[in-house]
């Protein structure tokens, strides 16, 4: 009986491992951050199609494991692995994801095409704005903002 | 304070809303249809305006309008060539944004050239403050208060709403004529000069200003700043402008409303020393 119980427990254990949720990166690149905030220090990045193991969900974020790193990712940037996607009704789900991915992809490429077209037609230089955007990203990803907030004892705790 | 200064300060302090509102409204009317894409777009196209396409405003369009406005602002009056100061304002702005509950908006902050105190916001989180405004402040909580006020305008879509509600004159006709023969022209790009000008000179109504004031107090409190930051800055600027209280009693009400929202001895960080390190 004891042996049977052990076998059963082992089987359940294996089942649990097999059921660990895996999601795939749908945008061009996803930021894995130290906390569930888009202002948290960058822990790692994962490219489109990378498979992330979900450890925990909290609001719009998931705590994931990718290679040897753990961190938080916006759920909106993830999707079920392609092979897991259902068909039929789920085609709506698929279309939504594709639209979202296209949007995220555009966002990650930099300025919108309309902005660049306007910069050409109006002879405006996009470089100062791009520089401001790039510096903002660096301030967040490097953890500089978090250190600044901690030093002043201000900001989301 | 010179009259010119007072007028420029209007967008920040909502002074002279009535006098500037009409020109803003007129401009808003001229581009309203372009960004709301109302049903008349189809009628115009049906009437033979080749090259006219309906243009609705979704997140991508808002982003393009915000970016284009930010690009126009960073070109003229121009982004201040001072990374240290731009980074400081960015950090303070992100601190306020961190408690504003809109993780989906990538708020971006910068200091622009300008000898008069002013602050401008554009769709999707582009926020600028003039160097003059920064140099009139006493501590970080005042800066946080002004940035919080602008963050609220963005989150509540006050600018986009003002343009959408204006309805009115059909800019699509104008855009369509301009685009006729060039069917590849994008109406949004065609409308961009007017849209960016509108957002650069946006004047909000008093109700929107008060909403933004109260949100700012809420953000400051949640972020651990002294929530009287905005009130102290506005009060000092209004007093410095001399007769503004007498000619615009609504401003006194505004300060009183801020005072009521913060209450006595609210506590929180002012961070005057840190502010002085960056804003010399």
Coordinates of C-alpha atoms in Angstrom, one line a residue:
Chain A
X1 CA 0.0 0.0 0.0
X2 CA 2.8 2.3 1.0
X3 CA 4.5 1.6 -2.3
X4 CA 1.3 2.3 -4.2
X5 CA 1.0 5.6 -2.4
X6 CA 4.5 6.6 -3.2
X7 CA 4.0 5.7 -6.9
X8 CA 0.8 7.8 -6.9
X9 CA 2.5 10.8 -5.3
X10 CA 5.3 10.6 -7.8
X11 CA 2.9 10.5 -10.6
X12 CA 1.0 13.6 -9.2
X13 CA 4.3 15.3 -8.8
X14 CA 5.3 14.7 -12.4
X15 CA 1.8 15.9 -13.5
X16 CA 2.4 19.1 -11.6
X17 CA 5.7 19.7 -13.3
X18 CA 4.2 18.9 -16.7
X19 CA 1.4 21.5 -16.0
X20 CA 3.8 24.4 -15.3
X21 CA 2.4 27.3 -17.4
X22 CA 4.6 28.4 -20.3
X23 CA 4.0 31.5 -22.3
X24 CA 5.6 32.8 -25.4
X25 CA 6.9 36.4 -26.1
X26 CA 4.8 37.9 -28.7
X27 CA 6.4 41.4 -29.1
X28 CA 9.8 41.9 -30.7
X29 CA 11.5 41.9 -27.3
X30 CA 10.2 41.8 -23.8
X31 CA 11.6 43.4 -20.7
X32 CA 11.9 41.1 -17.7
X33 CA 12.0 43.4 -14.6
X34 CA 12.9 43.1 -11.0
X35 CA 9.4 44.1 -9.8
X36 CA 5.9 44.1 -11.3
X37 CA 6.3 47.7 -12.6
X38 CA 7.4 49.2 -15.9
X39 CA 9.7 51.5 -13.9
X40 CA 11.6 48.6 -12.2
X41 CA 15.2 47.8 -13.0
X42 CA 15.7 45.6 -16.0
X43 CA 16.8 42.0 -15.1
X44 CA 16.9 40.5 -18.6
X45 CA 15.3 40.7 -22.0
X46 CA 13.8 37.9 -24.1
X47 CA 13.2 37.9 -27.8
X48 CA 10.0 37.2 -29.8
X49 CA 9.1 33.5 -29.5
X50 CA 11.1 32.9 -26.3
X51 CA 9.3 30.5 -23.9
X52 CA 8.9 31.8 -20.4
X53 CA 7.8 29.6 -17.4
X54 CA 5.2 31.4 -15.3
X55 CA 5.9 31.2 -11.6
X56 CA 3.3 33.6 -10.3
X57 CA 0.6 36.0 -11.6
X58 CA -0.1 39.4 -10.1
X59 CA -2.5 41.8 -11.7
X60 CA -1.3 42.6 -15.3
X61 CA 2.1 40.9 -14.6
X62 CA 3.5 37.5 -14.5
X63 CA 6.7 36.4 -12.6
X64 CA 8.6 34.3 -15.0
X65 CA 11.7 32.2 -15.3
X66 CA 13.8 32.6 -18.5
X67 CA 17.1 30.8 -18.8
X68 CA 18.7 31.4 -15.4
X69 CA 16.9 34.7 -14.7
X70 CA 13.6 35.4 -12.9
X71 CA 11.6 38.6 -13.1
X72 CA 8.3 40.2 -14.0
X73 CA 6.8 40.7 -17.4
X74 CA 3.6 42.4 -18.6
X75 CA 1.1 39.7 -19.5
X76 CA 0.0 41.7 -22.5
X77 CA 3.4 41.0 -24.0
X78 CA 3.0 37.2 -23.7
X79 CA 0.8 34.6 -25.4
X80 CA 0.2 30.9 -25.3
X81 CA 2.8 29.0 -27.3
X82 CA 1.8 28.7 -31.0
X83 CA 1.2 24.9 -30.8
X84 CA -1.1 25.3 -27.8
X85 CA -3.4 27.8 -29.5
X86 CA -6.9 26.5 -30.1
X87 CA -8.7 26.9 -33.4
X88 CA -12.2 28.0 -34.2
X89 CA -13.6 30.5 -31.8
X90 CA -10.0 31.1 -30.7
X91 CA -9.3 32.7 -34.0
X92 CA -10.7 35.9 -32.4
X93 CA -8.2 35.5 -29.6
X94 CA -5.4 34.9 -32.2
X95 CA -6.4 38.0 -34.2
X96 CA -6.4 40.1 -31.0
X97 CA -2.9 38.8 -30.2
X98 CA -1.6 39.6 -33.6
X99 CA -3.0 43.1 -33.4
X100 CA -1.4 43.5 -30.0
X101 CA 1.9 42.1 -31.2
X102 CA 1.9 44.5 -34.2
X103 CA 1.3 47.4 -31.9
X104 CA 4.0 46.4 -29.5
X105 CA 6.3 45.7 -32.3
X106 CA 5.7 49.2 -33.7
X107 CA 6.2 50.6 -30.3
X108 CA 9.5 48.9 -29.8
X109 CA 10.8 50.1 -33.2
X110 CA 10.8 53.7 -32.1
X111 CA 8.8 56.6 -33.4
X112 CA 5.5 56.0 -35.3
X113 CA 5.7 56.2 -39.1
X114 CA 3.3 59.2 -39.0
X115 CA 5.8 61.0 -36.7
X116 CA 8.7 60.3 -39.0
X117 CA 6.6 61.4 -42.1
X118 CA 5.7 64.6 -40.3
X119 CA 9.3 65.2 -39.3
X120 CA 10.3 65.1 -43.0
X121 CA 7.4 67.2 -44.3
X122 CA 7.8 69.9 -41.7
X123 CA 11.6 69.6 -41.5
X124 CA 11.6 68.8 -37.8
X125 CA 14.5 67.0 -36.2
X126 CA 13.3 63.9 -34.3
X127 CA 16.8 63.4 -32.7
X128 CA 16.2 65.5 -29.5
X129 CA 13.0 63.6 -28.8
X130 CA 14.6 60.3 -29.5
X131 CA 17.4 61.2 -27.2
X132 CA 15.0 62.1 -24.4
X133 CA 13.1 58.7 -24.9
X134 CA 16.4 56.8 -24.9
X135 CA 17.7 58.5 -21.8
X136 CA 14.3 57.8 -20.0
X137 CA 14.7 54.1 -20.9
X138 CA 18.3 54.0 -19.6
X139 CA 17.2 55.7 -16.3
X140 CA 14.6 53.0 -15.7
X141 CA 16.5 50.0 -17.0
X142 CA 19.6 50.7 -15.1
X143 CA 17.8 51.1 -11.8
X144 CA 18.8 54.8 -11.6
X145 CA 15.2 55.8 -11.1
X146 CA 14.6 53.3 -8.3
X147 CA 17.7 54.5 -6.5
X148 CA 16.6 58.1 -6.9
X149 CA 13.1 57.2 -5.4
X150 CA 14.6 55.2 -2.6
X151 CA 17.1 58.0 -1.7
X152 CA 14.2 60.5 -1.4
X153 CA 11.8 58.0 0.2
X154 CA 9.3 58.9 -2.5
X155 CA 7.4 57.0 -5.3
X156 CA 5.6 53.7 -5.4
X157 CA 6.8 51.5 -2.5
Chain B
X1 CA 5.2 90.5 -14.0
X2 CA 4.9 91.6 -17.5
X3 CA 1.6 91.1 -19.4
X4 CA 3.3 88.7 -21.8
X5 CA 4.5 86.6 -19.0
X6 CA 1.1 86.4 -17.5
X7 CA -0.5 85.3 -20.7
X8 CA 2.1 82.6 -21.3
X9 CA 1.6 81.3 -17.9
X10 CA -2.1 80.9 -18.6
X11 CA -1.9 77.3 -19.8
X12 CA -0.3 76.3 -16.5
X13 CA -2.4 78.4 -14.2
X14 CA -5.6 78.5 -16.2
X15 CA -5.5 82.3 -16.0
X16 CA -7.4 83.9 -18.8
X17 CA -9.3 80.8 -19.9
X18 CA -12.1 82.9 -21.3
X19 CA -10.0 85.1 -23.4
X20 CA -7.8 82.4 -24.8
X21 CA -10.5 79.8 -25.0
X22 CA -12.1 81.2 -28.1
X23 CA -9.0 81.0 -30.3
X24 CA -8.2 77.6 -29.0
X25 CA -11.8 76.6 -29.7
X26 CA -11.5 77.9 -33.2
X27 CA -8.4 76.0 -33.9
X28 CA -9.9 72.9 -32.3
X29 CA -12.9 73.2 -34.6
X30 CA -10.7 73.4 -37.6
X31 CA -9.1 70.0 -36.8
X32 CA -11.8 68.4 -34.9
X33 CA -13.1 66.2 -37.6
X34 CA -9.7 65.1 -38.6
X35 CA -9.1 63.3 -35.3
X36 CA -12.7 62.2 -34.5
X37 CA -13.3 60.9 -38.0
X38 CA -17.0 61.6 -37.6
X39 CA -19.6 60.3 -40.1
X40 CA -19.2 63.3 -42.4
X41 CA -15.9 62.0 -43.5
X42 CA -17.8 59.4 -45.5
X43 CA -20.2 62.0 -46.9
X44 CA -17.3 64.1 -48.1
X45 CA -15.6 61.1 -49.7
X46 CA -19.0 60.3 -51.4
X47 CA -19.3 63.8 -52.6
X48 CA -16.2 63.4 -54.7
X49 CA -13.3 64.5 -52.6
X50 CA -10.7 62.0 -53.8
X51 CA -8.0 61.1 -51.4
X52 CA -10.0 61.8 -48.3
X53 CA -10.0 58.9 -45.9
X54 CA -11.8 58.5 -42.6
X55 CA -9.3 58.8 -39.8
X56 CA -10.3 57.5 -36.4
X57 CA -8.2 58.0 -33.3
X58 CA -7.0 54.9 -31.6
X59 CA -3.9 54.4 -29.4
X60 CA -1.5 54.4 -32.4
X61 CA -2.9 57.7 -33.7
X62 CA -2.8 59.2 -30.2
X63 CA 0.8 58.1 -29.9
X64 CA 1.7 59.7 -33.3
X65 CA 0.0 62.9 -32.3
X66 CA 1.7 62.9 -29.0
X67 CA 5.1 62.1 -30.5
X68 CA 4.7 64.7 -33.3
X69 CA 3.7 67.4 -30.7
X70 CA 6.7 66.4 -28.6
X71 CA 8.9 66.6 -31.6
X72 CA 7.6 70.0 -32.5
X73 CA 8.1 71.2 -29.0
X74 CA 11.7 69.8 -28.7
X75 CA 12.4 71.6 -32.0
X76 CA 10.9 74.9 -31.0
X77 CA 11.1 76.3 -28.4
X78 CA 13.6 73.4 -28.2
X79 CA 14.8 70.9 -25.6
X80 CA 17.2 72.4 -23.1
X81 CA 20.7 71.2 -23.8
X82 CA 21.3 70.0 -20.3
X83 CA 21.1 66.3 -19.7
X84 CA 21.5 66.6 -16.0
X85 CA 18.4 68.8 -15.7
X86 CA 16.4 66.7 -18.1
X87 CA 17.3 63.5 -16.3
X88 CA 16.3 65.1 -12.9
X89 CA 12.9 66.2 -14.2
X90 CA 12.4 62.8 -15.8
X91 CA 13.2 61.1 -12.4
X92 CA 10.8 63.3 -10.5
X93 CA 8.1 62.9 -13.2
X94 CA 8.5 59.1 -13.1
X95 CA 8.2 59.2 -9.3
X96 CA 4.8 60.8 -9.6
X97 CA 3.8 58.6 -12.5
X98 CA 4.7 55.5 -10.4
X99 CA 1.6 56.1 -8.3
X100 CA -0.7 57.3 -11.0
X101 CA -2.0 53.8 -11.8
X102 CA -1.3 53.9 -15.6
X103 CA 1.4 51.5 -16.3
X104 CA 0.5 51.4 -19.9
X105 CA 1.6 55.1 -20.5
X106 CA 5.3 55.7 -21.0
X107 CA 5.5 59.1 -19.5
X108 CA 8.4 61.1 -20.9
X109 CA 9.5 64.4 -19.4
X110 CA 11.8 67.2 -20.5
X111 CA 12.8 70.8 -19.9
X112 CA 12.3 73.2 -22.7
X113 CA 13.7 76.6 -23.5
X114 CA 11.6 79.5 -22.3
X115 CA 11.9 82.6 -20.2
X116 CA 8.3 82.4 -19.0
X117 CA 6.9 79.8 -16.6
X118 CA 4.8 77.2 -18.5
X119 CA 4.2 73.5 -18.7
X120 CA 2.8 71.5 -21.7
X121 CA 1.4 68.0 -22.0
X122 CA 0.7 66.0 -25.2
X123 CA -1.2 62.7 -25.7
X124 CA 0.4 59.5 -24.5
X125 CA 2.4 61.1 -21.8
X126 CA 4.8 63.7 -23.2
X127 CA 5.3 66.4 -20.6
X128 CA 7.5 69.5 -20.8
X129 CA 8.3 72.3 -18.4
X130 CA 10.0 75.5 -19.2
X131 CA 13.4 76.3 -17.6
X132 CA 11.8 79.5 -16.3
X133 CA 9.1 77.5 -14.4
X134 CA 11.7 75.2 -12.9
X135 CA 13.9 78.1 -11.7
X136 CA 10.9 79.7 -9.9
X137 CA 10.3 76.6 -7.8
X138 CA 11.6 76.2 -4.3
X139 CA 11.7 72.4 -3.9
X140 CA 11.1 69.0 -5.5
X141 CA 7.5 68.8 -4.2
X142 CA 6.6 71.9 -6.2
X143 CA 8.1 70.4 -9.4
X144 CA 6.3 67.1 -8.6
X145 CA 3.0 69.0 -8.1
X146 CA 3.2 70.7 -11.6
X147 CA 4.2 67.4 -13.3
X148 CA 1.4 65.6 -11.5
X149 CA -1.0 68.2 -12.8
X150 CA 0.1 67.5 -16.3
X151 CA 0.1 63.8 -15.8
X152 CA -3.5 64.1 -14.9
X153 CA -4.3 66.0 -18.1
X154 CA -2.8 63.1 -20.0
X155 CA -4.5 60.3 -18.0
X156 CA -7.9 62.0 -18.3
X157 CA -7.4 62.6 -22.0
X158 CA -8.3 66.3 -21.5
X159 CA -6.5 67.4 -24.6
X160 CA -7.8 64.7 -26.9
X161 CA -11.3 65.2 -25.5
X162 CA -11.2 69.0 -26.1
X163 CA -10.4 68.4 -29.7
X164 CA -13.0 65.6 -30.1
X165 CA -15.7 67.6 -28.5
X166 CA -15.1 70.6 -30.6
X167 CA -16.6 68.8 -33.7
X168 CA -17.4 71.8 -35.9
X169 CA -15.7 72.7 -39.1
X170 CA -14.7 70.0 -41.4
X171 CA -11.0 69.9 -41.6
X172 CA -11.2 66.8 -43.7
X173 CA -12.4 69.0 -46.5
X174 CA -9.3 71.1 -46.2
X175 CA -7.1 68.0 -45.8
X176 CA -8.9 66.2 -48.6
X177 CA -8.3 69.1 -51.0
X178 CA -4.7 69.3 -50.0
X179 CA -4.4 65.5 -50.5
X180 CA -6.4 65.3 -53.7
X181 CA -4.2 63.9 -56.5
X182 CA -2.0 62.3 -53.9
X183 CA -4.1 59.5 -52.7
X184 CA -1.2 58.1 -50.7
X185 CA -1.1 61.1 -48.4
X186 CA -2.0 60.2 -44.9
X187 CA -4.7 62.6 -43.5
X188 CA -3.3 62.4 -40.0
X189 CA 0.1 63.5 -41.3
X190 CA -1.6 66.2 -43.3
X191 CA -3.4 67.4 -40.2
X192 CA -0.3 67.2 -38.0
X193 CA 0.8 70.9 -38.3
X194 CA -2.6 72.0 -36.9
X195 CA -2.8 69.3 -34.3
X196 CA 0.6 69.9 -32.9
X197 CA 0.0 73.6 -32.8
X198 CA -3.3 73.0 -31.0
X199 CA -1.7 70.8 -28.3
X200 CA 1.3 73.2 -28.0
X201 CA -1.2 76.0 -27.1
X202 CA -3.9 74.0 -25.4
X203 CA -5.9 75.8 -22.8
X204 CA -8.0 73.6 -20.6
X205 CA -11.3 74.7 -19.1
X206 CA -11.6 75.4 -15.3
X207 CA -13.2 72.1 -14.5
X208 CA -10.4 70.2 -16.2
X209 CA -7.8 72.4 -14.4
X210 CA -9.4 71.6 -11.0
X211 CA -9.6 67.9 -11.8
X212 CA -5.9 68.0 -12.6
X213 CA -5.1 70.0 -9.4
X214 CA -6.9 67.5 -7.2
X215 CA -5.3 64.5 -9.0
X216 CA -1.9 66.1 -8.4
X217 CA -2.6 66.4 -4.7
X218 CA -3.6 62.7 -4.6
X219 CA -0.5 61.6 -6.5
X220 CA 1.8 63.7 -4.3
X221 CA 0.4 62.2 -1.2
X222 CA 0.6 58.7 -2.6
X223 CA 4.2 59.2 -3.7
X224 CA 5.2 60.5 -0.2
X225 CA 5.7 64.2 -1.3
X226 CA 4.3 67.1 0.6
X227 CA 1.0 67.4 -1.2
X228 CA 1.0 71.2 -0.9
X229 CA 3.7 71.5 -3.6
X230 CA 1.4 72.6 -6.4
X231 CA -0.6 74.9 -4.2
X232 CA 2.5 76.7 -2.9
X233 CA 3.9 77.2 -6.5
X234 CA 0.6 78.5 -7.9
X235 CA -0.1 80.7 -4.9
X236 CA 3.3 82.3 -5.1
X237 CA 3.1 82.8 -8.9
X238 CA -0.4 84.3 -8.7
X239 CA 0.7 86.7 -6.0
X240 CA 3.8 87.7 -8.0
X241 CA 1.5 88.5 -10.9
X242 CA -0.1 91.3 -8.9
X243 CA -3.7 92.0 -10.0
X244 CA -4.6 88.5 -11.2
X245 CA -6.5 87.7 -8.0
X246 CA -8.7 90.7 -8.5
X247 CA -9.4 90.2 -12.2
X248 CA -9.8 86.4 -12.0
X249 CA -11.3 85.5 -8.6
X250 CA -11.6 81.9 -9.9
X251 CA -7.8 81.6 -9.2
X252 CA -8.3 82.3 -5.6
X253 CA -11.0 79.6 -5.5
X254 CA -8.5 77.3 -7.1
X255 CA -5.9 77.9 -4.5
X256 CA -8.5 77.5 -1.8
X257 CA -9.7 74.2 -3.3
X258 CA -6.1 73.0 -3.3
X259 CA -5.7 74.1 0.3
X260 CA -8.9 72.2 1.3
X261 CA -7.7 69.1 -0.4
X262 CA -4.3 69.0 1.3
X263 CA -5.6 69.9 4.8
X264 CA -3.4 71.2 7.6
X265 CA 0.0 69.7 8.3
X266 CA -0.1 67.2 5.6
X267 CA 3.6 66.2 6.0
X268 CA 5.6 64.5 3.2
X269 CA 8.9 65.2 1.5
X270 CA 9.8 68.6 0.0
X271 CA 13.4 67.7 -0.9
X272 CA 14.6 71.3 -1.2
X273 CA 18.2 70.3 -0.9
X274 CA 18.1 67.7 -3.6
X275 CA 16.2 70.2 -5.8
X276 CA 18.9 72.8 -5.3
X277 CA 21.6 70.4 -6.3
X278 CA 20.1 70.1 -9.8
X279 CA 18.4 73.5 -10.3
X280 CA 21.1 76.0 -9.5

